[in-house]
mmCIF file with all atom_site columns, C-alpha atoms in Angstrom:
data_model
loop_
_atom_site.group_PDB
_atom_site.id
_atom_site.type_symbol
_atom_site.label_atom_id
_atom_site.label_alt_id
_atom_site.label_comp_id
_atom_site.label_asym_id
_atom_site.label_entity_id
_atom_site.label_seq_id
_atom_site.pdbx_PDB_ins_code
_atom_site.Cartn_x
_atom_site.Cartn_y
_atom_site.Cartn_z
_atom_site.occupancy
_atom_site.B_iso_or_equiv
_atom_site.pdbx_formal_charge
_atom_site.auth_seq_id
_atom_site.auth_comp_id
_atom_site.auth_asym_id
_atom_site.auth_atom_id
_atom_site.pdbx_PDB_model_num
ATOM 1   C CA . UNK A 1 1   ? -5.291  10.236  -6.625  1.00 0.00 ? 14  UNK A CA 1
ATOM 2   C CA . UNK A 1 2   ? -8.880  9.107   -5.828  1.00 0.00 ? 15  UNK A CA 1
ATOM 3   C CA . UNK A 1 3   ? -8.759  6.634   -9.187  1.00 0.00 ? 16  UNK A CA 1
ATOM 4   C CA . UNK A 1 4   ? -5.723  4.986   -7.659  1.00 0.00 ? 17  UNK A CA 1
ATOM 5   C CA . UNK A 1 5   ? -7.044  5.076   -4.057  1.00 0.00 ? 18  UNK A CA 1
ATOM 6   C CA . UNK A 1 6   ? -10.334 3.439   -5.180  1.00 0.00 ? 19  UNK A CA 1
ATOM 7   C CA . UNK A 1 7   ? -9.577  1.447   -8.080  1.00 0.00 ? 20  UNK A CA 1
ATOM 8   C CA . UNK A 1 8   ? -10.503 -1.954  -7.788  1.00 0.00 ? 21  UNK A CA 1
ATOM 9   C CA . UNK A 1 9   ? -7.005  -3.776  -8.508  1.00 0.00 ? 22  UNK A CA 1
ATOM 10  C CA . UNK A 1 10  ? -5.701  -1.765  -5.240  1.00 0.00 ? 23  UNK A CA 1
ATOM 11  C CA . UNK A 1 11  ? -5.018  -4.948  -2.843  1.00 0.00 ? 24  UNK A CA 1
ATOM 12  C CA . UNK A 1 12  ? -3.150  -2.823  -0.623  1.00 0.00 ? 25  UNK A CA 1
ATOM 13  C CA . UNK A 1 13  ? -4.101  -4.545  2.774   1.00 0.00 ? 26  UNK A CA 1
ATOM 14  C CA . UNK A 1 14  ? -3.514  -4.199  6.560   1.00 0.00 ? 27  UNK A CA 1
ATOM 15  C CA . UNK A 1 15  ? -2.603  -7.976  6.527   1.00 0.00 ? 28  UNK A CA 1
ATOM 16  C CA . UNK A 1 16  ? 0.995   -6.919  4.866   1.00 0.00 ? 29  UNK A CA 1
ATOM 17  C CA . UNK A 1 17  ? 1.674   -4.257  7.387   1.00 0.00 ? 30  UNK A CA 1
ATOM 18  C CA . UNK A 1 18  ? 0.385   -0.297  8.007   1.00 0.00 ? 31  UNK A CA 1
ATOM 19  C CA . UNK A 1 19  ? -2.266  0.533   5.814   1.00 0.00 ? 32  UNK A CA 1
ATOM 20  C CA . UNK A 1 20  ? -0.923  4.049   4.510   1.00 0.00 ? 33  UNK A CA 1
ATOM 21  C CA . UNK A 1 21  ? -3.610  4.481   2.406   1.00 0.00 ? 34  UNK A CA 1
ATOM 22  C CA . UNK A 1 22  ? -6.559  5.350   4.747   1.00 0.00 ? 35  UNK A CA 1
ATOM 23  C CA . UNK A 1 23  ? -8.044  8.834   2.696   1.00 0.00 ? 36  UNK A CA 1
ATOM 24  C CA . UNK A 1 24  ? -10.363 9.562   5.815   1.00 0.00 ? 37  UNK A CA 1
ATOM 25  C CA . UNK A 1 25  ? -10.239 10.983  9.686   1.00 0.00 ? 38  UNK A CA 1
ATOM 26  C CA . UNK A 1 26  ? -11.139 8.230   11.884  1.00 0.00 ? 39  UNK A CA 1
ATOM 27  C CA . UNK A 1 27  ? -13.681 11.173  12.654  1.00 0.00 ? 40  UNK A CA 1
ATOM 28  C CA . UNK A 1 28  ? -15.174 10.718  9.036   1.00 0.00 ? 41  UNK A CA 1
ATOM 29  C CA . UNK A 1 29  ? -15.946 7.374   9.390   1.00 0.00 ? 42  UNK A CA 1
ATOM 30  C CA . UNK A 1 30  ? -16.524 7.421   12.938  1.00 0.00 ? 43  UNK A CA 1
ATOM 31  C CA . UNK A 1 31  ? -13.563 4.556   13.830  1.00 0.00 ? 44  UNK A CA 1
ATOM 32  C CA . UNK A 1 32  ? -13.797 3.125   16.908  1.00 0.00 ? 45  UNK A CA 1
ATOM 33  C CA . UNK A 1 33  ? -9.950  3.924   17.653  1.00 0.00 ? 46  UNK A CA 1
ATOM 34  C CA . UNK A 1 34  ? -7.371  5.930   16.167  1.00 0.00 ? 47  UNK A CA 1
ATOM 35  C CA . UNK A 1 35  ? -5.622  4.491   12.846  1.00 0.00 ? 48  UNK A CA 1
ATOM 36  C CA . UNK A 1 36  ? -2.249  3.712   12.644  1.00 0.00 ? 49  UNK A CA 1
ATOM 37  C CA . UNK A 1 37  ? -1.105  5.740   10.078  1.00 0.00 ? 50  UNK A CA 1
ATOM 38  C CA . UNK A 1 38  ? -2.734  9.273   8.923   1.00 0.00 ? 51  UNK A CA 1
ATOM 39  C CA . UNK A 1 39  ? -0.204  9.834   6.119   1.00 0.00 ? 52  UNK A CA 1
ATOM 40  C CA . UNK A 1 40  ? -2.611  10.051  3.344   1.00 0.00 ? 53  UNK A CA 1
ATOM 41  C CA . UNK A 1 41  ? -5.301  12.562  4.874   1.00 0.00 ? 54  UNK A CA 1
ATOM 42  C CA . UNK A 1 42  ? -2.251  14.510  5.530   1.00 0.00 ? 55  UNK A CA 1
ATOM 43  C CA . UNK A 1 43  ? -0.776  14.448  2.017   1.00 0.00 ? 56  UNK A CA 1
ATOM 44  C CA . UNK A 1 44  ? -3.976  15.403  0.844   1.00 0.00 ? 57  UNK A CA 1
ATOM 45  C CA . UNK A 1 45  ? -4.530  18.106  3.135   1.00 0.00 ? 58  UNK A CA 1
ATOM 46  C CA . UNK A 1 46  ? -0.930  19.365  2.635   1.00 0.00 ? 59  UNK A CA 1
ATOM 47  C CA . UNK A 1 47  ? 0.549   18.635  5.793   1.00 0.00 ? 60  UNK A CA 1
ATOM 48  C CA . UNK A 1 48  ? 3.269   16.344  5.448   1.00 0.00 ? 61  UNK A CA 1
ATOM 49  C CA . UNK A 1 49  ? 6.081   17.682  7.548   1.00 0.00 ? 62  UNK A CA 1
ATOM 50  C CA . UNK A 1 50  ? 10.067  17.424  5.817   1.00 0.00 ? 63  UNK A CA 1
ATOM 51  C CA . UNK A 1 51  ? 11.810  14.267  7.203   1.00 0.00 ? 64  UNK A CA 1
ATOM 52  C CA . UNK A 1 52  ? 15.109  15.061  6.919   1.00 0.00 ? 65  UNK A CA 1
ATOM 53  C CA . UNK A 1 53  ? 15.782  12.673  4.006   1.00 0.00 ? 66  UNK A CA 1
ATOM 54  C CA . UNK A 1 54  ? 16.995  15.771  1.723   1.00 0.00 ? 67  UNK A CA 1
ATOM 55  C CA . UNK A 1 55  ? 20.670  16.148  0.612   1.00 0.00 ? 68  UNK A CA 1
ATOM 56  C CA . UNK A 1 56  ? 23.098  19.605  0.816   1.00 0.00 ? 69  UNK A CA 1
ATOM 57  C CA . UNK A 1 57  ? 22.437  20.097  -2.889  1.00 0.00 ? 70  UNK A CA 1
ATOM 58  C CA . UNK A 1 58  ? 18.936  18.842  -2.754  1.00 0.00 ? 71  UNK A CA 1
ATOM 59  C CA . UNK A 1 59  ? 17.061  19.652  0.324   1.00 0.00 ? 72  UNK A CA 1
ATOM 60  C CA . UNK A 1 60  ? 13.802  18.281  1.355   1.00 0.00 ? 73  UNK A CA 1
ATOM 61  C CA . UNK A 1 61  ? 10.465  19.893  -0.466  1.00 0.00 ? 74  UNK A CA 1
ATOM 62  C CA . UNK A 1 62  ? 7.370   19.081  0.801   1.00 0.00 ? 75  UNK A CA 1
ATOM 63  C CA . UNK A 1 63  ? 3.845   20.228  -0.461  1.00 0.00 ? 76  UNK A CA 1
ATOM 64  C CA . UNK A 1 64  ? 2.125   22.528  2.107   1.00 0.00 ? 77  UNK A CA 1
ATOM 65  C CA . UNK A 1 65  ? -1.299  23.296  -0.216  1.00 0.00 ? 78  UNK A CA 1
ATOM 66  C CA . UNK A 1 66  ? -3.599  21.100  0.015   1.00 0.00 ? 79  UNK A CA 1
ATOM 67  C CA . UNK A 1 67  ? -4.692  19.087  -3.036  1.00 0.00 ? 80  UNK A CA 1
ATOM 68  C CA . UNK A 1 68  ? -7.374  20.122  -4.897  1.00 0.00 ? 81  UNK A CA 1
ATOM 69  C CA . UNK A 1 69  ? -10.390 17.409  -6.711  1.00 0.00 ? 82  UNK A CA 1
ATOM 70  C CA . UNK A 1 70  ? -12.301 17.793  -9.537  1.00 0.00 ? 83  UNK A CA 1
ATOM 71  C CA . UNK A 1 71  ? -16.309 17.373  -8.625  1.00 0.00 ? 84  UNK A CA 1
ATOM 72  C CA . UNK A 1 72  ? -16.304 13.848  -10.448 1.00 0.00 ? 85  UNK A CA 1
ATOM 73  C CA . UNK A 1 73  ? -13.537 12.998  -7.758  1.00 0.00 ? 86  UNK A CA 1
ATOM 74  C CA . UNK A 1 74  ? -15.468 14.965  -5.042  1.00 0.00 ? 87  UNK A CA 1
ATOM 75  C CA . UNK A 1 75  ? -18.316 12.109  -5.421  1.00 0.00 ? 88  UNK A CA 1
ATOM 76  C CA . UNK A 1 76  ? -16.097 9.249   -5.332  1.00 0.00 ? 89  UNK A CA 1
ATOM 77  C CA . UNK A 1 77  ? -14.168 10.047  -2.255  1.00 0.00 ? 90  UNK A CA 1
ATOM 78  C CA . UNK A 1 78  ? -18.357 10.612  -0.814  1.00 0.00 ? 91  UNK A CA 1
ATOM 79  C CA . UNK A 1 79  ? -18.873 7.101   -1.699  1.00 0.00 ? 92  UNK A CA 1
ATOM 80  C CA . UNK A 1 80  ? -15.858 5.826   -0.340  1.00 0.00 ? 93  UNK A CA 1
ATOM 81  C CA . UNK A 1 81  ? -16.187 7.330   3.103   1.00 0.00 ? 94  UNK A CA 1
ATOM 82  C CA . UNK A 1 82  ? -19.772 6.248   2.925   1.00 0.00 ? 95  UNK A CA 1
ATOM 83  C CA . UNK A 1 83  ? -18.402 3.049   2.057   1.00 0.00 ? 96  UNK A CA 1
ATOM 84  C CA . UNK A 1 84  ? -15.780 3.480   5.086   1.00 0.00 ? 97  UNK A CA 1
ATOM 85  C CA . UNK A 1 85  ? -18.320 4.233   7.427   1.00 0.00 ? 98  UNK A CA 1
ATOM 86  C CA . UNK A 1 86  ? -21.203 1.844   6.958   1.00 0.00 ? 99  UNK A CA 1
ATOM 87  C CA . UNK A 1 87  ? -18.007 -0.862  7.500   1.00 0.00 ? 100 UNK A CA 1
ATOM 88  C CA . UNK A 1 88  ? -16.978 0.476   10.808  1.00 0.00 ? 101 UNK A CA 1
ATOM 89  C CA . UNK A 1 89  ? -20.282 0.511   12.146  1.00 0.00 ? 102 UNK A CA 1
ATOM 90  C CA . UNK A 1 90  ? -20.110 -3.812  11.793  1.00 0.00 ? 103 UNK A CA 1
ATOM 91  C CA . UNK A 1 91  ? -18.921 -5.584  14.556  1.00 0.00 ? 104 UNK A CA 1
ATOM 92  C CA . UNK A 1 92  ? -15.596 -7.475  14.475  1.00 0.00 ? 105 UNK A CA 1
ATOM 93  C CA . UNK A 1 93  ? -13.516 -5.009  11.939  1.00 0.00 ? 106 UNK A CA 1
ATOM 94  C CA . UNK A 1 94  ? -9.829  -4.090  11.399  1.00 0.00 ? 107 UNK A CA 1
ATOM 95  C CA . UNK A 1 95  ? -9.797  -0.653  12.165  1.00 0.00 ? 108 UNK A CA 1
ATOM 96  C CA . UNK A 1 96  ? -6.990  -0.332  9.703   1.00 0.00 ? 109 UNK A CA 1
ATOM 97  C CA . UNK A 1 97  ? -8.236  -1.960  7.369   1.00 0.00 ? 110 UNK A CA 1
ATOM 98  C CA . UNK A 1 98  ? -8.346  -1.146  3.046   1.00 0.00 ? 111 UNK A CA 1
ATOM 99  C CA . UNK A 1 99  ? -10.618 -1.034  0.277   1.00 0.00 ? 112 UNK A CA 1
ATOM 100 C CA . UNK A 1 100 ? -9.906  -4.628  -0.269  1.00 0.00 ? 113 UNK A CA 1
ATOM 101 C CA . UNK A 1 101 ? -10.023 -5.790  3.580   1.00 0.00 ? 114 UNK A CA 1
ATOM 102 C CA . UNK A 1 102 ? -13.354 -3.956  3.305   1.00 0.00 ? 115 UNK A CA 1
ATOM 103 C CA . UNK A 1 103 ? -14.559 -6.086  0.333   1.00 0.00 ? 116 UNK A CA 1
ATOM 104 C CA . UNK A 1 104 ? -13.010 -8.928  1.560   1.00 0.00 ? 117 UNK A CA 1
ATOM 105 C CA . UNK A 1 105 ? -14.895 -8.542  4.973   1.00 0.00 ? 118 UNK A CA 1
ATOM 106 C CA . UNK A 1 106 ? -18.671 -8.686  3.231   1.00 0.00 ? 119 UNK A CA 1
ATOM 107 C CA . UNK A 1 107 ? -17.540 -10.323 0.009   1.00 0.00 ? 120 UNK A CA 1
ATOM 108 C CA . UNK A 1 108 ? -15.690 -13.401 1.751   1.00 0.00 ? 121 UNK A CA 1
ATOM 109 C CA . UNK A 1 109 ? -14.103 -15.792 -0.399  1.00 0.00 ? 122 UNK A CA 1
ATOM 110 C CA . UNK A 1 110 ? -14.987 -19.450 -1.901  1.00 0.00 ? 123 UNK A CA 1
ATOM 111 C CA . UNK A 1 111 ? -13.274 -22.739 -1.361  1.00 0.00 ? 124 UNK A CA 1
ATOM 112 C CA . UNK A 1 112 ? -10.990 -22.027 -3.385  1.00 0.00 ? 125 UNK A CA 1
ATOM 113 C CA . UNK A 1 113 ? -9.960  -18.710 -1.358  1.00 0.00 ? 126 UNK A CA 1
ATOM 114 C CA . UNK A 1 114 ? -10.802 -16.089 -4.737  1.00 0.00 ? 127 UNK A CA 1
ATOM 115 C CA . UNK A 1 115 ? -12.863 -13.101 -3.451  1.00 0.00 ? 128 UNK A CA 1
ATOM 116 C CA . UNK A 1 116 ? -16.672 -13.387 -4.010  1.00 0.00 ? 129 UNK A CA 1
ATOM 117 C CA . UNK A 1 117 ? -17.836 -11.102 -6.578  1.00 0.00 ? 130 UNK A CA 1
ATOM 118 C CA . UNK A 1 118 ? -20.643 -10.539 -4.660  1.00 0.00 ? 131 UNK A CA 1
ATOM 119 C CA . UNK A 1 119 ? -21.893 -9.589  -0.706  1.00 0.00 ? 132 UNK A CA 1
ATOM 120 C CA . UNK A 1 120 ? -25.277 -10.575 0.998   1.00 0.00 ? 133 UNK A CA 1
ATOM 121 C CA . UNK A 1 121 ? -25.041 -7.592  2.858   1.00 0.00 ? 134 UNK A CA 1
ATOM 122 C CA . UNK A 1 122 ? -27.428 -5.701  0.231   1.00 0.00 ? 135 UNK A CA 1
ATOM 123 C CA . UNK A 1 123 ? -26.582 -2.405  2.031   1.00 0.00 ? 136 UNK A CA 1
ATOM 124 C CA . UNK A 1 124 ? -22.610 -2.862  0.803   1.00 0.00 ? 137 UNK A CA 1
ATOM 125 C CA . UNK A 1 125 ? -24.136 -3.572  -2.503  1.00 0.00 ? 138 UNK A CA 1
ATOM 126 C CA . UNK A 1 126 ? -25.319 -0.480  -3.179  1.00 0.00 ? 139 UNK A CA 1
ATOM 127 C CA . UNK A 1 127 ? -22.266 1.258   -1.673  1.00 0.00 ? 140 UNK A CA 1
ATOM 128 C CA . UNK A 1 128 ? -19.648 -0.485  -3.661  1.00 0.00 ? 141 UNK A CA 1
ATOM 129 C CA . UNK A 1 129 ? -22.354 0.103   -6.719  1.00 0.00 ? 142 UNK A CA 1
ATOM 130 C CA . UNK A 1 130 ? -21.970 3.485   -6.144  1.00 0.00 ? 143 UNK A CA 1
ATOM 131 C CA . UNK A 1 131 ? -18.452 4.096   -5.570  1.00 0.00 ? 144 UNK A CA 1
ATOM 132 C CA . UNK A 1 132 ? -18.326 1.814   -8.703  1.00 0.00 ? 145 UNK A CA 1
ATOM 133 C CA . UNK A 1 133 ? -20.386 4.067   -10.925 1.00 0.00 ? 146 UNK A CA 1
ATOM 134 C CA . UNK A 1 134 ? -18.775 7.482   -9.433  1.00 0.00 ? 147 UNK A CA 1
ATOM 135 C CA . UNK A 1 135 ? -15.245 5.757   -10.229 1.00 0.00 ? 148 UNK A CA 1
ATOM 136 C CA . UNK A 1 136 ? -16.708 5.320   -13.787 1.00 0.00 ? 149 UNK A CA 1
ATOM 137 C CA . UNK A 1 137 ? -17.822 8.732   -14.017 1.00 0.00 ? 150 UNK A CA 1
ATOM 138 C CA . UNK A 1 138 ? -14.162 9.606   -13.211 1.00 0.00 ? 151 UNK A CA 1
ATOM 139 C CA . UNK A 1 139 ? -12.859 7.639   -15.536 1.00 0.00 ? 152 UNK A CA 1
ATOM 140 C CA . UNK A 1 140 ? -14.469 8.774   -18.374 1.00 0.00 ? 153 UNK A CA 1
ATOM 141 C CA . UNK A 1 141 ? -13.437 12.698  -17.450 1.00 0.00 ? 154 UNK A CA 1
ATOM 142 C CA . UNK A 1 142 ? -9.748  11.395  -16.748 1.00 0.00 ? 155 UNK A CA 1
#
């Protein structure tokens, strides 16, 4: 779960709709108003509530533990709401917004509208570093 959340080909973005993705409390990050969707904190925490989508033969289930991380996936969900945070404390933000509105907002993009590899925020440097190196880390134990 946090490889995929993290992972740096995830272009999930608020631009095509509700960002479902969001792994953090708008308390955690300290969001300036409530997100639009909390799905993922509460499929992580356990507390996704049945739908009704289940059949006679084939009723709903839904998972009422939370899940449980490894430490190596401890750390990188630490960087990434470190990450989260230090982005809405900017001016100007999506409140909604993904991993790769987040990079996109300090990475910008050239002329030719590809994503700069790199920010001049030097602060976001060494929070994307380290979310980077923890997502490594994970890696290698996955």
């Amino acid at each position: 779960m946090a490889f995929t959340l993290f992972h740096s080909q995830n272009r999930i973005s608020c631009k095509e709709g509700t960002d479902h993705w969001i792994p953090f409390t708008e308390a955690e990050v300290n969001a300036r108003e409530r997100f639009d969707s909390n799905f993922m904190v509460k499929f992580i925490q356990g507390k996704l509530k049945p739908n009704g989508n289940g059949t006679l033969y084939e009723p709903t289930k839904v998972r009422t533990a939370p899940l449980t991380f490894s430490d190596e996936a401890q750390t990188v969900f630490e960087a990434g709401r470190a990450l989260w945070k230090y982005y809405h404390s900017k001016p100007n933000i999506k409140v909604n917004a993904s991993l790769y509105d987040i990079k996109e907002y300090f990475q910008g993009r050239n002329e030719k509208g590809k994503m700069n590899n790199r920010s001049q925020d030097e602060t976001y440097n060494k929070l994307i570093a380290d979310l980077r190196d923890k997502l490594d880390s994970l890696a290698q134990k996955i």
